[in-house]
Coordinates of C-alpha atoms and ligand atoms in Angstrom, one line a residue:
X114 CA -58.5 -64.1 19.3
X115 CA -61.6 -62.4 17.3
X116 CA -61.7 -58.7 17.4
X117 CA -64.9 -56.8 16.0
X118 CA -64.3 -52.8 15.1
X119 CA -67.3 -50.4 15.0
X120 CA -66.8 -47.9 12.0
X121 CA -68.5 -45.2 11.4
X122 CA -69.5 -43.3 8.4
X123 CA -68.9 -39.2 8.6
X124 CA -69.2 -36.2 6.9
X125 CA -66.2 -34.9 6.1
X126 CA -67.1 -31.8 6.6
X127 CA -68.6 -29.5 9.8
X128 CA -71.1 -27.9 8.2
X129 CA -74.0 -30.5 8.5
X130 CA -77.3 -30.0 8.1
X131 CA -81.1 -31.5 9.6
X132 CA -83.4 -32.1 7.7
X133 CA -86.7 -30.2 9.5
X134 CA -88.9 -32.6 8.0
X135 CA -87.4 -36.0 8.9
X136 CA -85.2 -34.5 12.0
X137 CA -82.2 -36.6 10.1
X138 CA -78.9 -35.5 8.4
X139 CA -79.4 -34.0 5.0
X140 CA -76.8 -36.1 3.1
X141 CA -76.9 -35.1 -0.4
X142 CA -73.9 -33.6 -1.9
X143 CA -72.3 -34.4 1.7
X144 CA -68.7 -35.9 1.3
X145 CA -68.5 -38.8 3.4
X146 CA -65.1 -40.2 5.4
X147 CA -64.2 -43.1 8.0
X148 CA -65.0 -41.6 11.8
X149 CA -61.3 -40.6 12.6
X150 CA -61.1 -41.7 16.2
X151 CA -62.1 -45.4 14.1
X152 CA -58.9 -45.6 11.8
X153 CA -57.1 -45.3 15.0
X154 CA -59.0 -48.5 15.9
X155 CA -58.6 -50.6 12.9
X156 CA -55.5 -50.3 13.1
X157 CA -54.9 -51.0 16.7
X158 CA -57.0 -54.4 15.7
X159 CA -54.9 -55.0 12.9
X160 CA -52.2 -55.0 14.9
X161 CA -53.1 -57.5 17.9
X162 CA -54.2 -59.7 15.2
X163 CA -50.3 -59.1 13.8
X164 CA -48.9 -59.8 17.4
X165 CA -51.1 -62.4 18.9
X166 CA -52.6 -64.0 15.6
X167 CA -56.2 -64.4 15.5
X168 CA -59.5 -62.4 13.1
X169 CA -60.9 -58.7 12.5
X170 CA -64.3 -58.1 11.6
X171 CA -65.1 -54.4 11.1
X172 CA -69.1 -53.6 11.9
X173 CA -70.9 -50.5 10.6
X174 CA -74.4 -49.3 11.1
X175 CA -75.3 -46.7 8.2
X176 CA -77.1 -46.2 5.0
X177 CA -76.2 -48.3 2.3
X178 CA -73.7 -46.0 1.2
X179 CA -71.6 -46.7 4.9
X180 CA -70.2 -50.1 2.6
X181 CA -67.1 -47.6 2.1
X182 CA -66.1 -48.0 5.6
X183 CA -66.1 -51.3 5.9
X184 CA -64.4 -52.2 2.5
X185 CA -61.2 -49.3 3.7
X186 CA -61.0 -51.7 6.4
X187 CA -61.4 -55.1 4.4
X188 CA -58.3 -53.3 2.4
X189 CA -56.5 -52.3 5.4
X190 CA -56.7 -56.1 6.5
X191 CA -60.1 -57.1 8.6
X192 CA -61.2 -60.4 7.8
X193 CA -65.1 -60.0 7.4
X194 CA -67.1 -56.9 7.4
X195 CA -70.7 -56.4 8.2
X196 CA -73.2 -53.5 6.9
X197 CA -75.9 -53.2 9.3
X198 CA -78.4 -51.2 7.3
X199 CA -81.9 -50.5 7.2
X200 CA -84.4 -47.6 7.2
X201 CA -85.4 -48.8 11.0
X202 CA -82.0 -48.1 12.0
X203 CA -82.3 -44.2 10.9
X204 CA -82.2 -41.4 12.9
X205 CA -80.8 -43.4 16.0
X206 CA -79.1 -41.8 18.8
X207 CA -76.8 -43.0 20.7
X208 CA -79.0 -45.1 22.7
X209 CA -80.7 -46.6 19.6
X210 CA -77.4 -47.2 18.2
X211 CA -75.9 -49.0 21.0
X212 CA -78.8 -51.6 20.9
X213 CA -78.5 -52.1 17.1
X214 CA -74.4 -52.8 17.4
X215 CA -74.6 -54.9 20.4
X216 CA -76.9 -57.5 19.2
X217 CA -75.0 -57.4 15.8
X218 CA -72.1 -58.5 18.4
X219 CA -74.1 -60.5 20.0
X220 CA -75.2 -62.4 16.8
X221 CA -71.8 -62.6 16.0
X222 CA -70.4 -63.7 19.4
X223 CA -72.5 -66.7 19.1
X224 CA -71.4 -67.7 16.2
X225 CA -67.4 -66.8 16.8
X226 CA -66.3 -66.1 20.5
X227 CA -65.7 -62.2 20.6
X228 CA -62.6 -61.5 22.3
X229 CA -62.7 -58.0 21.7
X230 CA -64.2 -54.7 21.1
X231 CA -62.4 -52.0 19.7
X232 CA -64.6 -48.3 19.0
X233 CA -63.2 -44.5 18.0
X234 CA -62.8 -42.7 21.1
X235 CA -65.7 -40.6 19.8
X236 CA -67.4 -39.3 15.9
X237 CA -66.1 -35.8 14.6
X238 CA -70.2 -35.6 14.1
X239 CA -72.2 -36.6 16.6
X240 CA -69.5 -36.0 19.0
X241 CA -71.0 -37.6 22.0
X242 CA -68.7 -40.8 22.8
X243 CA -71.6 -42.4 24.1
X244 CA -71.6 -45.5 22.0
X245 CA -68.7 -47.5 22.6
X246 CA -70.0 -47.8 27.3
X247 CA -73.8 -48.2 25.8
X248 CA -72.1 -51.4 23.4
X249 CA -70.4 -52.6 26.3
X250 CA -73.1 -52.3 28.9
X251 CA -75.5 -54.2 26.7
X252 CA -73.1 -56.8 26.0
X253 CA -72.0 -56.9 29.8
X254 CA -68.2 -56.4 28.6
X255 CA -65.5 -54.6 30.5
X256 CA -65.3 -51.8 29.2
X257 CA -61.5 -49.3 29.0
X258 CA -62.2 -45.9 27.4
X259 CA -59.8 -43.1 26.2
X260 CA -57.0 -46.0 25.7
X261 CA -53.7 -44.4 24.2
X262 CA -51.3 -47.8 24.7
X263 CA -52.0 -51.5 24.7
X264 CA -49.0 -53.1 27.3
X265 CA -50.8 -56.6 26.7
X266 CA -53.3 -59.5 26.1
X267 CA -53.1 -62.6 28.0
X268 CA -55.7 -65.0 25.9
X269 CA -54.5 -67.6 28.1
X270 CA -55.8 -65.6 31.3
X271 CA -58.1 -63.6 29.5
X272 CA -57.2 -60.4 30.5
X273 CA -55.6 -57.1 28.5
X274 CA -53.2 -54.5 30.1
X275 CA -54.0 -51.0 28.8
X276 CA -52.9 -47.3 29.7
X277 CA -55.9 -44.8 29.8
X278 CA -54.8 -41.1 29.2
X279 CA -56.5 -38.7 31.6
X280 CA -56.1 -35.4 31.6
X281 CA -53.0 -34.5 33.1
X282 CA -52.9 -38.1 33.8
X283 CA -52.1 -41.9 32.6
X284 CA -53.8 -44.7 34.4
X285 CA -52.5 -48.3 33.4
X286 CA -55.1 -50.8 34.2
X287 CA -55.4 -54.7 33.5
X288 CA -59.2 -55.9 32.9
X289 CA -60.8 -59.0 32.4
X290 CA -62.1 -60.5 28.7
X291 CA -64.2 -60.4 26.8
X292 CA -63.6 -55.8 26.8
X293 CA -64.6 -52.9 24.7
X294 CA -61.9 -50.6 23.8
X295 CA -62.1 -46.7 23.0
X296 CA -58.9 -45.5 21.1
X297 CA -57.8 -42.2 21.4
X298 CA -56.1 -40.5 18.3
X299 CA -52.5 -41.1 19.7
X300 CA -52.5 -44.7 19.9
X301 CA -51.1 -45.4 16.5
X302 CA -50.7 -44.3 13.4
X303 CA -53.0 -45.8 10.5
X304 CA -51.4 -48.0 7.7
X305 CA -52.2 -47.4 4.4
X306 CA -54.2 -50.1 2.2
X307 CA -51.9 -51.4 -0.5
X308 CA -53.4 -52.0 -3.9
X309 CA -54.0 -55.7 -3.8
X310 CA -55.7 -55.0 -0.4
X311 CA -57.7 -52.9 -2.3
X312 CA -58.6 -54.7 -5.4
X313 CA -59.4 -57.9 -2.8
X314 CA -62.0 -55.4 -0.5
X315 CA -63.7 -54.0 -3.5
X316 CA -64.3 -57.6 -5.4
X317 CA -65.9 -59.0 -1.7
X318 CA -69.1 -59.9 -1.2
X319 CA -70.4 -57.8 1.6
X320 CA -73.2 -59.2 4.4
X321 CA -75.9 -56.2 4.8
X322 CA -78.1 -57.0 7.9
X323 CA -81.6 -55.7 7.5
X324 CA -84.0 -55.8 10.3
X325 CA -85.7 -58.5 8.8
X326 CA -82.3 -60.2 9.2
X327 CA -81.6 -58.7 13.6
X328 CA -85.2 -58.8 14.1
X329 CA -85.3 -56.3 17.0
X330 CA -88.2 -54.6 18.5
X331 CA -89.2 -50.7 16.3
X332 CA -89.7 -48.9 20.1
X333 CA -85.6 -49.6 20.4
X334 CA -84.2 -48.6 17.5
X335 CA -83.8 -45.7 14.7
X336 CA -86.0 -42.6 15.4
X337 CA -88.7 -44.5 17.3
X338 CA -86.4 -45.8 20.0
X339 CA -84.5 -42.5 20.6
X340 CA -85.4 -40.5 23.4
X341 CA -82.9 -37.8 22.2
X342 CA -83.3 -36.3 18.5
X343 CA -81.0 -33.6 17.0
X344 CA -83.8 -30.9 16.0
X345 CA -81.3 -28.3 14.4
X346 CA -77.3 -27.6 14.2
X347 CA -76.4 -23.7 14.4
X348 CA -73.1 -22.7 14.7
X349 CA -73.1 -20.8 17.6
X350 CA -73.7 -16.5 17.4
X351 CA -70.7 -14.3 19.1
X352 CA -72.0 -11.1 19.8
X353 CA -69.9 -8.2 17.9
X354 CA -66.9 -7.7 20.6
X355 CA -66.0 -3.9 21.6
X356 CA -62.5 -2.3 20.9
X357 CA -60.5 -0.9 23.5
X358 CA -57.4 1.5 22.2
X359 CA -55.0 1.5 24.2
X360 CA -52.4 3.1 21.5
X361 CA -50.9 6.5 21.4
X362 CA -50.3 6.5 25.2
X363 CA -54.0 5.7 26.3
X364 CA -52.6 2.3 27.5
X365 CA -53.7 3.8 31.3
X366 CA -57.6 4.7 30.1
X367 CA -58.2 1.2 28.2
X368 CA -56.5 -0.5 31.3
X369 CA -58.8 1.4 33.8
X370 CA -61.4 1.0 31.0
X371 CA -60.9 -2.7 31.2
X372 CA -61.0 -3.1 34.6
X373 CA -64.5 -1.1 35.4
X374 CA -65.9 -4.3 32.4
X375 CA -64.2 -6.8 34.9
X376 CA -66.2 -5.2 37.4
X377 CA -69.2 -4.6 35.5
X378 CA -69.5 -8.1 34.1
X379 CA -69.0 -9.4 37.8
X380 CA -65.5 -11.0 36.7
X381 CA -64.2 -9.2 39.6
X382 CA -65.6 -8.4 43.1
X383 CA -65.8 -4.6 43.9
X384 CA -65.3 -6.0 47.6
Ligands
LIG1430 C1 -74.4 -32.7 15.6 C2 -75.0 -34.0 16.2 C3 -75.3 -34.0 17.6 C4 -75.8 -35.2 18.1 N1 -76.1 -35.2 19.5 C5 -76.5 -36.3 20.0 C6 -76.8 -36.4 21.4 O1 -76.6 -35.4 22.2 N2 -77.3 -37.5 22.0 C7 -77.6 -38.6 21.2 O2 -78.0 -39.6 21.7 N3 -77.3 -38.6 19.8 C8 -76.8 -37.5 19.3 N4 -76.6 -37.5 17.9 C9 -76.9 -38.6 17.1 C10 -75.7 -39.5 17.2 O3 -74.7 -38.9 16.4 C11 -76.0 -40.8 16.6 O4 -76.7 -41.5 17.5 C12 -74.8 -41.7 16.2 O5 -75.1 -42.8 15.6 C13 -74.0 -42.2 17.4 O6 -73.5 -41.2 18.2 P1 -72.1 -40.4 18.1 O7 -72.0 -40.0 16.6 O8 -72.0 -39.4 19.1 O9 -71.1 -41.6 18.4 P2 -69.9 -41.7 19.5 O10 -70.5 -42.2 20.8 O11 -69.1 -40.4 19.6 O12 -69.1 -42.8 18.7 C14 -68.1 -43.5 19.4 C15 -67.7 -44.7 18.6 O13 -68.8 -45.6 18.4 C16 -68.8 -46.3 17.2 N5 -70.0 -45.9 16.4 C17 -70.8 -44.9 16.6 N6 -71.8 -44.9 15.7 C18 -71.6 -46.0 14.9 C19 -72.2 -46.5 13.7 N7 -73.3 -46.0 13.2 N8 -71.7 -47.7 13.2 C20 -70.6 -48.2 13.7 N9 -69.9 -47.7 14.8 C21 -70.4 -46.6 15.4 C22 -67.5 -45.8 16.5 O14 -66.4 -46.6 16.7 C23 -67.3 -44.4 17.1 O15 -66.0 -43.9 17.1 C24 -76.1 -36.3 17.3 C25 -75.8 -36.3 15.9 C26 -75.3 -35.1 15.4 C27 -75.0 -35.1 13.9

């Protein structure tokens, strides 16, 4: 069974910042992290590949800098890791960076059957959880989102039981392979890297894709091939609230108080 995981690199922090000029994130001085939701599915690879045998290779697309990712999970266990990164690739959204990890897939499907996708439920960035159904819809996989459990994987039949969590809700649903998987944060909980893990990852020779290397067309990726670009992150303004006292026995004036804002703000019908 081959599994590839799509990492991604983060800030570890909320307060990120665009850069006017290039309409990209301003990353100096920014601690960087693995995506969360993605440690949850490394680990979920690493541990089919404990159950039913088989090889991990964990996939980033980021600057050069993004090799952190993908050497955590070379420590953690995956097999190969590859850096997809070049200037052409910056400034994607979600769209452009779909098309930039599917044909990295794609390139490495051809060469190794790909079994599997496994992707973070969503980034604690960008937020959107667009990327893991844009992969799989450009590779033509099945694709099972917001997975919390993994019942089973039949290679033989090639299919995978899964239970999705809905809200308020579980849905346990068996789908055909080749599949992407989103994990959700209660799937598992991440293994640590033990030191030889981590002396191995660091000493490895890294593959970094280039565009020169996935030759793929500037209108589709990076900033060119984005119809969506993030122009400016605010946090949003509350306006100051108002006090209501209702101490010292004026509990029946700030109730009555509070009840002509209900009907003011239209929270509540007069009729
Ligand atoms: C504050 C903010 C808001 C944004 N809003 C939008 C928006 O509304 N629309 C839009 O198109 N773009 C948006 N972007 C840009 C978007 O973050 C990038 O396109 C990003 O590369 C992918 O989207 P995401 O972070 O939402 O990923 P998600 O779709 O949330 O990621 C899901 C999973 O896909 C995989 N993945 C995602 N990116 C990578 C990567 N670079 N390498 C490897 N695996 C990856 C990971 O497994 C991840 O857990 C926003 C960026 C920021 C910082």
């Amino acid at each position: 069974m081959h599994i590839v995981v799509c990492v991604k690199m983060v800030p570890d922090t909320t307060l990120v910042q665009i850069d006017p000029k290039t309409n990209t994130l301003v990353r100096e001085g920014v601690p960087f992290i693995t995506n969360p939701f993605d440690t949850h599915a490394v680990e979920e690879a690493l541990r089919l590949k404990d159950r039913y045998g088989g090889k991990v290779t964990a996939l980033s697309m980021g600057p050069p800098a993004a090799e952190m990712v993908l050497r955590r999970a070379l420590a953690l266990g995956a097999d190969e890791a590859v850096l997809l990164s070049d200037r052409a690739f910056g400034g994607a959204d979600t769209l452009a960076t779909s098309k930039v990890l599917s044909e990295a897939i794609r390139r490495i499907h051809e060469n190794e059957p790909v079994d599997l996708v496994f992707c973070g439920l969503q980034t604690i960035d960008g937020d959107t959880a667009q990327v893991g159904p844009g992969v799989a819809c450009r590779l033509g996989f099945t694709q099972l989102t917001l997975v919390d459990h993994i019942y089973e994987v039949n290679q033989r039949e090639s299919y995978i039981e899964v239970r999705r969590k809905l809200e308020g809700a579980f849905e346990r649903v068996q789908a055909r392979m080749p599949a992407l998987i989103t994990t959700t944060r209660e799937i598992n909980t991440p293994r640590y890297p033990t030191v030889p893990g981590r002396l191995q990852a660091a000493s490895r020779a890294l593959p970094v894709w280039s565009n020169d290397v996935m030759k793929l067309e500037r209108a589709e990726i990076g900033l060119q091939g984005s119809p969506t670009n993030v122009r400016r992150i605010f946090a949003p303004q509350r306006e100051k609230g108002e006090i209501i006292n209702g101490l010292n026995g004026a509990h029946l004036t700030a109730a009555d108080c509070m009840l002509n804002k209900l009907y003011e703000w239209d929270i509540l019908n007069a009729d």
